[in-house]
Amino acid sequence: MGPLPFIIVAIDGGAASGKSSSSRILAEQFNLLHVDTGSFYRHLTADLVRRGVSHQDLPALIATLGRVKLSTQLNGRSAQMLIDGQPAGDGIRSQDVNSAVSHYAAIPEVRGALLDYQRGQVGVAQQHGFRGLVMEGRDIGSVIFPAATLRFFLHAEPAERAKRRAAEGQQDSIVERDRLDSSRKASPLTCPTGAIDIDSTFLTLDEVVAKMSALIAVSLA
Ligand code: CDP
């Protein structure tokens, strides 16, 4: 028997739709590298804000993006993005980043700066002996890996999502981020044709994961 095929699982969805929790469990179950691309956008946003580069100053943004060096460090099964060798701090989940990130993420040059880096996570996963990767975000099934083994799209009612975020002790503008993420021109948040749509409003995390892992198991058989 040859080596097992490398699998790519894409999970997209709106703010607090359950992407991170389900991705982490699937990574554990199937020996996949977990890649949270939202954390990349958050880290880059926090870094640009710290450097005083406004999302409205395109020349400064382009110059800064051209200089930053992105690399990867593993944290358990998760890929952590380093900017100039520095990992993200807890600040990436702060209210400031919550309200700034979608403005930066709407800029094509910002998305372009992360494109190859995100695709390059396949090499990271292979190098560390993972069976594949599970990548979560907004445009994974539509732009980053349209030919992924499986593409999921998670939905949940905004009130339920706000409840989940509050239970995590976070203040978040879920509806506003979804509005900005869905209406931008560059890689908007959308359920791509052919993706498997899961409404998690009335499902527990275990039920969502069970649906996904049953489908992954079939595709591996
Ligand atoms: O907090 P939550 O899990 O809902 O969001 P996140 O996955 O951490 O993503 C934070 C923000 O990054 C989103 O609101 C988007 O503006 C942006 N993002 C994106 O544009 N594309 C991705 N693939 C992932 C995140």
PDB file of C-alpha atoms and ligand atoms in Angstrom:
ATOM      1  CA  MET A   1       0.000   0.000   0.000  1.00  0.00           C
ATOM      2  CA  GLY A   2       1.283   3.485  -0.866  1.00  0.00           C
ATOM      3  CA  PRO A   3       1.067   6.508   1.421  1.00  0.00           C
ATOM      4  CA  LEU A   4      -2.422   7.563   2.501  1.00  0.00           C
ATOM      5  CA  PRO A   5      -3.861  10.391   0.400  1.00  0.00           C
ATOM      6  CA  PHE A   6      -3.477  13.884   1.852  1.00  0.00           C
ATOM      7  CA  ILE A   7      -6.870  15.405   2.671  1.00  0.00           C
ATOM      8  CA  ILE A   8      -7.975  19.010   2.877  1.00  0.00           C
ATOM      9  CA  VAL A   9     -11.085  19.922   4.860  1.00  0.00           C
ATOM     10  CA  ALA A  10     -12.348  23.491   4.405  1.00  0.00           C
ATOM     11  CA  ILE A  11     -14.709  25.027   6.965  1.00  0.00           C
ATOM     12  CA  ASP A  12     -16.183  28.461   6.307  1.00  0.00           C
ATOM     13  CA  GLY A  13     -18.841  30.407   8.129  1.00  0.00           C
ATOM     14  CA  GLY A  14     -19.760  33.651   9.827  1.00  0.00           C
ATOM     15  CA  ALA A  15     -18.539  35.022  13.137  1.00  0.00           C
ATOM     16  CA  ALA A  16     -18.836  32.597  16.068  1.00  0.00           C
ATOM     17  CA  SER A  17     -20.482  29.937  13.912  1.00  0.00           C
ATOM     18  CA  GLY A  18     -18.508  27.114  15.552  1.00  0.00           C
ATOM     19  CA  LYS A  19     -15.657  26.795  13.053  1.00  0.00           C
ATOM     20  CA  SER A  20     -12.801  26.759  15.556  1.00  0.00           C
ATOM     21  CA  SER A  21     -14.302  24.289  18.004  1.00  0.00           C
ATOM     22  CA  SER A  22     -15.303  21.826  15.301  1.00  0.00           C
ATOM     23  CA  SER A  23     -11.976  22.178  13.418  1.00  0.00           C
ATOM     24  CA  ARG A  24      -9.968  21.444  16.561  1.00  0.00           C
ATOM     25  CA  ILE A  25     -11.893  18.239  17.253  1.00  0.00           C
ATOM     26  CA  LEU A  26     -11.635  17.058  13.645  1.00  0.00           C
ATOM     27  CA  ALA A  27      -7.882  17.752  13.668  1.00  0.00           C
ATOM     28  CA  GLU A  28      -7.565  15.478  16.694  1.00  0.00           C
ATOM     29  CA  GLN A  29      -9.794  12.730  15.251  1.00  0.00           C
ATOM     30  CA  PHE A  30      -8.148  12.503  11.846  1.00  0.00           C
ATOM     31  CA  ASN A  31      -4.555  13.604  12.563  1.00  0.00           C
ATOM     32  CA  LEU A  32      -4.913  16.871  10.650  1.00  0.00           C
ATOM     33  CA  LEU A  33      -3.053  20.151  10.987  1.00  0.00           C
ATOM     34  CA  HIS A  34      -5.502  22.782  12.304  1.00  0.00           C
ATOM     35  CA  VAL A  35      -5.254  26.109  10.488  1.00  0.00           C
ATOM     36  CA  ASP A  36      -7.339  29.005  11.809  1.00  0.00           C
ATOM     37  CA  THR A  37      -7.008  31.652   9.095  1.00  0.00           C
ATOM     38  CA  GLY A  38      -9.074  34.091  11.180  1.00  0.00           C
ATOM     39  CA  SER A  39      -6.183  34.141  13.647  1.00  0.00           C
ATOM     40  CA  PHE A  40      -3.886  35.126  10.742  1.00  0.00           C
ATOM     41  CA  TYR A  41      -6.116  38.066   9.785  1.00  0.00           C
ATOM     42  CA  ARG A  42      -6.362  39.024  13.448  1.00  0.00           C
ATOM     43  CA  HIS A  43      -2.604  38.842  14.004  1.00  0.00           C
ATOM     44  CA  LEU A  44      -1.850  40.865  10.864  1.00  0.00           C
ATOM     45  CA  THR A  45      -4.497  43.444  11.852  1.00  0.00           C
ATOM     46  CA  ALA A  46      -3.094  43.786  15.385  1.00  0.00           C
ATOM     47  CA  ASP A  47       0.398  44.187  13.938  1.00  0.00           C
ATOM     48  CA  LEU A  48      -0.651  46.855  11.411  1.00  0.00           C
ATOM     49  CA  VAL A  49      -2.582  48.765  14.084  1.00  0.00           C
ATOM     50  CA  ARG A  50       0.446  48.596  16.400  1.00  0.00           C
ATOM     51  CA  ARG A  51       2.637  50.030  13.629  1.00  0.00           C
ATOM     52  CA  GLY A  52       0.105  52.818  13.111  1.00  0.00           C
ATOM     53  CA  VAL A  53      -0.760  51.725   9.556  1.00  0.00           C
ATOM     54  CA  SER A  54      -4.377  52.658   8.879  1.00  0.00           C
ATOM     55  CA  HIS A  55      -6.544  50.512   6.611  1.00  0.00           C
ATOM     56  CA  GLN A  56      -7.291  53.717   4.740  1.00  0.00           C
ATOM     57  CA  ASP A  57      -3.641  54.376   3.887  1.00  0.00           C
ATOM     58  CA  LEU A  58      -3.088  52.024   0.957  1.00  0.00           C
ATOM     59  CA  PRO A  59       0.495  53.100   0.086  1.00  0.00           C
ATOM     60  CA  ALA A  60       1.648  52.591   3.694  1.00  0.00           C
ATOM     61  CA  LEU A  61      -0.191  49.262   3.830  1.00  0.00           C
ATOM     62  CA  ILE A  62       1.426  48.022   0.640  1.00  0.00           C
ATOM     63  CA  ALA A  63       4.897  49.116   1.790  1.00  0.00           C
ATOM     64  CA  THR A  64       4.464  47.433   5.184  1.00  0.00           C
ATOM     65  CA  LEU A  65       2.999  44.237   3.767  1.00  0.00           C
ATOM     66  CA  GLY A  66       5.962  43.996   1.407  1.00  0.00           C
ATOM     67  CA  ARG A  67       8.351  44.025   4.348  1.00  0.00           C
ATOM     68  CA  VAL A  68       6.776  41.626   6.856  1.00  0.00           C
ATOM     69  CA  LYS A  69       8.102  38.066   7.009  1.00  0.00           C
ATOM     70  CA  LEU A  70       5.564  35.345   7.688  1.00  0.00           C
ATOM     71  CA  SER A  71       6.548  31.967   9.085  1.00  0.00           C
ATOM     72  CA  THR A  72       4.851  29.132  10.949  1.00  0.00           C
ATOM     73  CA  GLN A  73       5.308  27.551  14.342  1.00  0.00           C
ATOM     74  CA  LEU A  74       3.272  24.591  15.555  1.00  0.00           C
ATOM     75  CA  ASN A  75       1.315  24.890  18.764  1.00  0.00           C
ATOM     76  CA  GLY A  76       0.195  21.302  19.324  1.00  0.00           C
ATOM     77  CA  ARG A  77      -1.794  20.521  16.175  1.00  0.00           C
ATOM     78  CA  SER A  78      -2.404  24.168  15.306  1.00  0.00           C
ATOM     79  CA  ALA A  79      -0.430  26.330  12.907  1.00  0.00           C
ATOM     80  CA  GLN A  80       0.575  29.629  14.479  1.00  0.00           C
ATOM     81  CA  MET A  81       1.557  32.426  12.152  1.00  0.00           C
ATOM     82  CA  LEU A  82       4.648  34.393  13.163  1.00  0.00           C
ATOM     83  CA  ILE A  83       5.149  37.936  11.886  1.00  0.00           C
ATOM     84  CA  ASP A  84       8.853  38.785  11.801  1.00  0.00           C
ATOM     85  CA  GLY A  85       9.339  35.844  14.151  1.00  0.00           C
ATOM     86  CA  GLN A  86       6.698  37.003  16.663  1.00  0.00           C
ATOM     87  CA  PRO A  87       3.616  34.944  17.600  1.00  0.00           C
ATOM     88  CA  ALA A  88       0.224  36.577  18.108  1.00  0.00           C
ATOM     89  CA  GLY A  89      -0.659  37.679  21.637  1.00  0.00           C
ATOM     90  CA  ASP A  90      -3.985  37.400  23.470  1.00  0.00           C
ATOM     91  CA  GLY A  91      -4.798  40.856  22.129  1.00  0.00           C
ATOM     92  CA  ILE A  92      -5.935  39.355  18.837  1.00  0.00           C
ATOM     93  CA  ARG A  93      -9.281  38.475  20.528  1.00  0.00           C
ATOM     94  CA  SER A  94      -9.711  41.996  21.961  1.00  0.00           C
ATOM     95  CA  GLN A  95     -12.617  44.252  21.176  1.00  0.00           C
ATOM     96  CA  ASP A  96     -10.268  46.575  19.256  1.00  0.00           C
ATOM     97  CA  VAL A  97      -9.197  43.812  16.903  1.00  0.00           C
ATOM     98  CA  ASN A  98     -12.779  42.500  16.642  1.00  0.00           C
ATOM     99  CA  SER A  99     -13.879  45.862  15.325  1.00  0.00           C
ATOM    100  CA  ALA A 100     -10.857  46.541  13.070  1.00  0.00           C
ATOM    101  CA  VAL A 101     -10.187  43.149  11.464  1.00  0.00           C
ATOM    102  CA  SER A 102     -12.973  43.145   8.863  1.00  0.00           C
ATOM    103  CA  HIS A 103     -11.843  46.556   7.561  1.00  0.00           C
ATOM    104  CA  TYR A 104      -8.323  45.271   6.932  1.00  0.00           C
ATOM    105  CA  ALA A 105      -9.570  41.896   5.638  1.00  0.00           C
ATOM    106  CA  ALA A 106     -11.633  43.681   2.964  1.00  0.00           C
ATOM    107  CA  ILE A 107      -8.486  45.075   1.302  1.00  0.00           C
ATOM    108  CA  PRO A 108      -7.300  42.902  -1.632  1.00  0.00           C
ATOM    109  CA  GLU A 109      -3.623  43.653  -0.862  1.00  0.00           C
ATOM    110  CA  VAL A 110      -4.068  42.337   2.693  1.00  0.00           C
ATOM    111  CA  ARG A 111      -5.756  39.179   1.387  1.00  0.00           C
ATOM    112  CA  GLY A 112      -3.066  38.827  -1.267  1.00  0.00           C
ATOM    113  CA  ALA A 113      -0.350  39.009   1.389  1.00  0.00           C
ATOM    114  CA  LEU A 114      -1.842  35.918   3.081  1.00  0.00           C
ATOM    115  CA  LEU A 115      -2.824  33.896   0.001  1.00  0.00           C
ATOM    116  CA  ASP A 116       0.360  31.924  -0.682  1.00  0.00           C
ATOM    117  CA  TYR A 117       1.082  31.686   3.020  1.00  0.00           C
ATOM    118  CA  GLN A 118      -2.270  29.940   3.602  1.00  0.00           C
ATOM    119  CA  ARG A 119      -1.798  27.551   0.671  1.00  0.00           C
ATOM    120  CA  GLY A 120       1.706  26.851   1.954  1.00  0.00           C
ATOM    121  CA  GLN A 121       0.217  25.211   5.054  1.00  0.00           C
ATOM    122  CA  VAL A 122      -0.104  22.024   2.986  1.00  0.00           C
ATOM    123  CA  GLY A 123       3.699  21.828   2.959  1.00  0.00           C
ATOM    124  CA  VAL A 124       3.841  22.494   6.708  1.00  0.00           C
ATOM    125  CA  ALA A 125       1.344  19.682   7.349  1.00  0.00           C
ATOM    126  CA  GLN A 126       3.240  17.264   5.115  1.00  0.00           C
ATOM    127  CA  GLN A 127       6.572  18.155   6.638  1.00  0.00           C
ATOM    128  CA  HIS A 128       5.241  17.356  10.121  1.00  0.00           C
ATOM    129  CA  GLY A 129       3.634  14.068   9.133  1.00  0.00           C
ATOM    130  CA  PHE A 130      -0.044  15.087   9.326  1.00  0.00           C
ATOM    131  CA  ARG A 131      -2.623  13.145   7.353  1.00  0.00           C
ATOM    132  CA  GLY A 132      -4.017  16.382   5.958  1.00  0.00           C
ATOM    133  CA  LEU A 133      -5.245  19.736   7.150  1.00  0.00           C
ATOM    134  CA  VAL A 134      -8.451  21.347   8.307  1.00  0.00           C
ATOM    135  CA  MET A 135      -8.538  25.036   7.476  1.00  0.00           C
ATOM    136  CA  GLU A 136     -11.219  27.405   8.761  1.00  0.00           C
ATOM    137  CA  GLY A 137     -12.103  30.879   7.572  1.00  0.00           C
ATOM    138  CA  ARG A 138     -14.357  32.801   5.219  1.00  0.00           C
ATOM    139  CA  ASP A 139     -13.005  31.989   1.750  1.00  0.00           C
ATOM    140  CA  ILE A 140     -11.316  28.616   2.150  1.00  0.00           C
ATOM    141  CA  GLY A 141     -13.769  26.586   0.054  1.00  0.00           C
ATOM    142  CA  SER A 142     -14.285  29.417  -2.429  1.00  0.00           C
ATOM    143  CA  VAL A 143     -10.776  30.849  -2.996  1.00  0.00           C
ATOM    144  CA  ILE A 144      -7.969  29.166  -1.044  1.00  0.00           C
ATOM    145  CA  PHE A 145      -8.821  25.508  -1.689  1.00  0.00           C
ATOM    146  CA  PRO A 146     -11.813  25.274  -4.063  1.00  0.00           C
ATOM    147  CA  ALA A 147     -10.783  21.669  -4.831  1.00  0.00           C
ATOM    148  CA  ALA A 148     -10.620  20.623  -1.142  1.00  0.00           C
ATOM    149  CA  THR A 149     -11.577  17.030  -0.310  1.00  0.00           C
ATOM    150  CA  LEU A 150     -14.567  18.365   1.656  1.00  0.00           C
ATOM    151  CA  ARG A 151     -15.953  21.867   1.998  1.00  0.00           C
ATOM    152  CA  PHE A 152     -18.319  22.759   4.841  1.00  0.00           C
ATOM    153  CA  PHE A 153     -20.212  25.961   5.454  1.00  0.00           C
ATOM    154  CA  LEU A 154     -21.512  26.585   8.985  1.00  0.00           C
ATOM    155  CA  HIS A 155     -24.588  28.675   9.653  1.00  0.00           C
ATOM    156  CA  ALA A 156     -26.202  29.692  12.938  1.00  0.00           C
ATOM    157  CA  GLU A 157     -28.753  32.306  13.949  1.00  0.00           C
ATOM    158  CA  PRO A 158     -27.082  35.554  15.063  1.00  0.00           C
ATOM    159  CA  ALA A 159     -28.739  35.464  18.522  1.00  0.00           C
ATOM    160  CA  GLU A 160     -27.353  31.985  19.166  1.00  0.00           C
ATOM    161  CA  ARG A 161     -23.889  33.040  17.987  1.00  0.00           C
ATOM    162  CA  ALA A 162     -23.937  36.137  20.209  1.00  0.00           C
ATOM    163  CA  LYS A 163     -24.791  33.852  23.125  1.00  0.00           C
ATOM    164  CA  ARG A 164     -21.817  31.593  22.340  1.00  0.00           C
ATOM    165  CA  ARG A 165     -19.402  34.525  22.157  1.00  0.00           C
ATOM    166  CA  ALA A 166     -20.722  36.009  25.397  1.00  0.00           C
ATOM    167  CA  ALA A 167     -20.250  32.610  27.068  1.00  0.00           C
ATOM    168  CA  GLU A 168     -16.583  32.874  26.048  1.00  0.00           C
ATOM    169  CA  GLY A 169     -16.507  36.214  27.881  1.00  0.00           C
ATOM    170  CA  GLN A 170     -15.954  38.230  24.711  1.00  0.00           C
ATOM    171  CA  GLN A 171     -17.536  41.374  23.391  1.00  0.00           C
ATOM    172  CA  ASP A 172     -17.943  40.970  19.679  1.00  0.00           C
ATOM    173  CA  SER A 173     -19.796  42.751  16.901  1.00  0.00           C
ATOM    174  CA  ILE A 174     -20.883  39.569  15.163  1.00  0.00           C
ATOM    175  CA  VAL A 175     -23.602  41.023  12.965  1.00  0.00           C
ATOM    176  CA  GLU A 176     -21.447  43.957  11.892  1.00  0.00           C
ATOM    177  CA  ARG A 177     -18.470  41.724  11.033  1.00  0.00           C
ATOM    178  CA  ASP A 178     -20.732  39.415   9.035  1.00  0.00           C
ATOM    179  CA  ARG A 179     -22.167  42.378   7.175  1.00  0.00           C
ATOM    180  CA  LEU A 180     -18.696  43.692   6.265  1.00  0.00           C
ATOM    181  CA  ASP A 181     -17.336  40.215   5.447  1.00  0.00           C
ATOM    182  CA  SER A 182     -20.319  39.317   3.237  1.00  0.00           C
ATOM    183  CA  SER A 183     -20.532  42.601   1.355  1.00  0.00           C
ATOM    184  CA  ARG A 184     -16.864  43.136   0.470  1.00  0.00           C
ATOM    185  CA  LYS A 185     -15.751  42.696  -3.152  1.00  0.00           C
ATOM    186  CA  ALA A 186     -12.602  40.681  -2.400  1.00  0.00           C
ATOM    187  CA  SER A 187     -13.409  37.055  -1.483  1.00  0.00           C
ATOM    188  CA  PRO A 188     -16.684  37.716   0.350  1.00  0.00           C
ATOM    189  CA  LEU A 189     -18.093  35.355   2.946  1.00  0.00           C
ATOM    190  CA  THR A 190     -20.382  33.101   0.950  1.00  0.00           C
ATOM    191  CA  CYS A 191     -21.384  29.461   0.847  1.00  0.00           C
ATOM    192  CA  PRO A 192     -19.674  28.264  -2.350  1.00  0.00           C
ATOM    193  CA  THR A 193     -21.593  26.053  -4.788  1.00  0.00           C
ATOM    194  CA  GLY A 194     -21.114  22.425  -3.893  1.00  0.00           C
ATOM    195  CA  ALA A 195     -20.160  23.066  -0.250  1.00  0.00           C
ATOM    196  CA  ILE A 196     -22.032  21.184   2.487  1.00  0.00           C
ATOM    197  CA  ASP A 197     -24.212  23.607   4.362  1.00  0.00           C
ATOM    198  CA  ILE A 198     -24.772  22.873   8.080  1.00  0.00           C
ATOM    199  CA  ASP A 199     -27.127  24.939  10.226  1.00  0.00           C
ATOM    200  CA  SER A 200     -25.825  24.581  13.771  1.00  0.00           C
ATOM    201  CA  THR A 201     -28.433  26.792  15.505  1.00  0.00           C
ATOM    202  CA  PHE A 202     -30.171  23.802  17.095  1.00  0.00           C
ATOM    203  CA  LEU A 203     -27.267  21.358  17.077  1.00  0.00           C
ATOM    204  CA  THR A 204     -24.727  20.747  19.801  1.00  0.00           C
ATOM    205  CA  LEU A 205     -21.025  20.912  18.939  1.00  0.00           C
ATOM    206  CA  ASP A 206     -20.874  17.100  19.130  1.00  0.00           C
ATOM    207  CA  GLU A 207     -23.719  16.791  16.633  1.00  0.00           C
ATOM    208  CA  VAL A 208     -22.057  19.168  14.180  1.00  0.00           C
ATOM    209  CA  VAL A 209     -18.757  17.306  14.465  1.00  0.00           C
ATOM    210  CA  ALA A 210     -20.501  13.933  14.070  1.00  0.00           C
ATOM    211  CA  LYS A 211     -22.007  15.067  10.757  1.00  0.00           C
ATOM    212  CA  MET A 212     -18.659  16.288   9.501  1.00  0.00           C
ATOM    213  CA  SER A 213     -16.630  13.322  10.635  1.00  0.00           C
ATOM    214  CA  ALA A 214     -19.103  10.856   9.090  1.00  0.00           C
ATOM    215  CA  LEU A 215     -18.583  12.567   5.735  1.00  0.00           C
ATOM    216  CA  ILE A 216     -14.804  12.711   6.165  1.00  0.00           C
ATOM    217  CA  ALA A 217     -14.743   9.012   7.044  1.00  0.00           C
ATOM    218  CA  VAL A 218     -16.678   8.224   3.852  1.00  0.00           C
ATOM    219  CA  SER A 219     -14.265  10.240   1.742  1.00  0.00           C
ATOM    220  CA  LEU A 220     -11.321   8.406   3.312  1.00  0.00           C
ATOM    221  CA  ALA A 221     -12.785   4.939   2.772  1.00  0.00           C
TER     222      ALA A 221
HETATM  223  O1  CDP B   1     -14.219  35.304  15.661  1.00  0.00           O
HETATM  224  P1  CDP B   1     -14.534  34.443  14.489  1.00  0.00           P
HETATM  225  O2  CDP B   1     -14.134  33.028  14.630  1.00  0.00           O
HETATM  226  O3  CDP B   1     -15.895  34.614  14.064  1.00  0.00           O
HETATM  227  O4  CDP B   1     -13.713  35.104  13.304  1.00  0.00           O
HETATM  228  P2  CDP B   1     -12.295  34.721  12.808  1.00  0.00           P
HETATM  229  O5  CDP B   1     -12.388  33.442  12.045  1.00  0.00           O
HETATM  230  O6  CDP B   1     -11.313  34.835  13.912  1.00  0.00           O
HETATM  231  O7  CDP B   1     -12.020  35.881  11.708  1.00  0.00           O
HETATM  232  C1  CDP B   1     -11.860  37.225  12.072  1.00  0.00           C
HETATM  233  C2  CDP B   1     -12.053  38.087  10.842  1.00  0.00           C
HETATM  234  O8  CDP B   1     -11.012  37.818   9.892  1.00  0.00           O
HETATM  235  C3  CDP B   1     -13.347  37.894  10.067  1.00  0.00           C
HETATM  236  O9  CDP B   1     -14.426  38.638  10.584  1.00  0.00           O
HETATM  237  C4  CDP B   1     -12.939  38.339   8.661  1.00  0.00           C
HETATM  238  O10 CDP B   1     -13.021  39.743   8.523  1.00  0.00           O
HETATM  239  C5  CDP B   1     -11.484  37.948   8.563  1.00  0.00           C
HETATM  240  N1  CDP B   1     -11.257  36.685   7.834  1.00  0.00           N
HETATM  241  C6  CDP B   1     -11.311  36.711   6.465  1.00  0.00           C
HETATM  242  O11 CDP B   1     -11.608  37.737   5.874  1.00  0.00           O
HETATM  243  N2  CDP B   1     -11.014  35.596   5.747  1.00  0.00           N
HETATM  244  C7  CDP B   1     -10.695  34.453   6.353  1.00  0.00           C
HETATM  245  N3  CDP B   1     -10.389  33.379   5.620  1.00  0.00           N
HETATM  246  C8  CDP B   1     -10.678  34.390   7.762  1.00  0.00           C
HETATM  247  C9  CDP B   1     -10.975  35.519   8.485  1.00  0.00           C
END
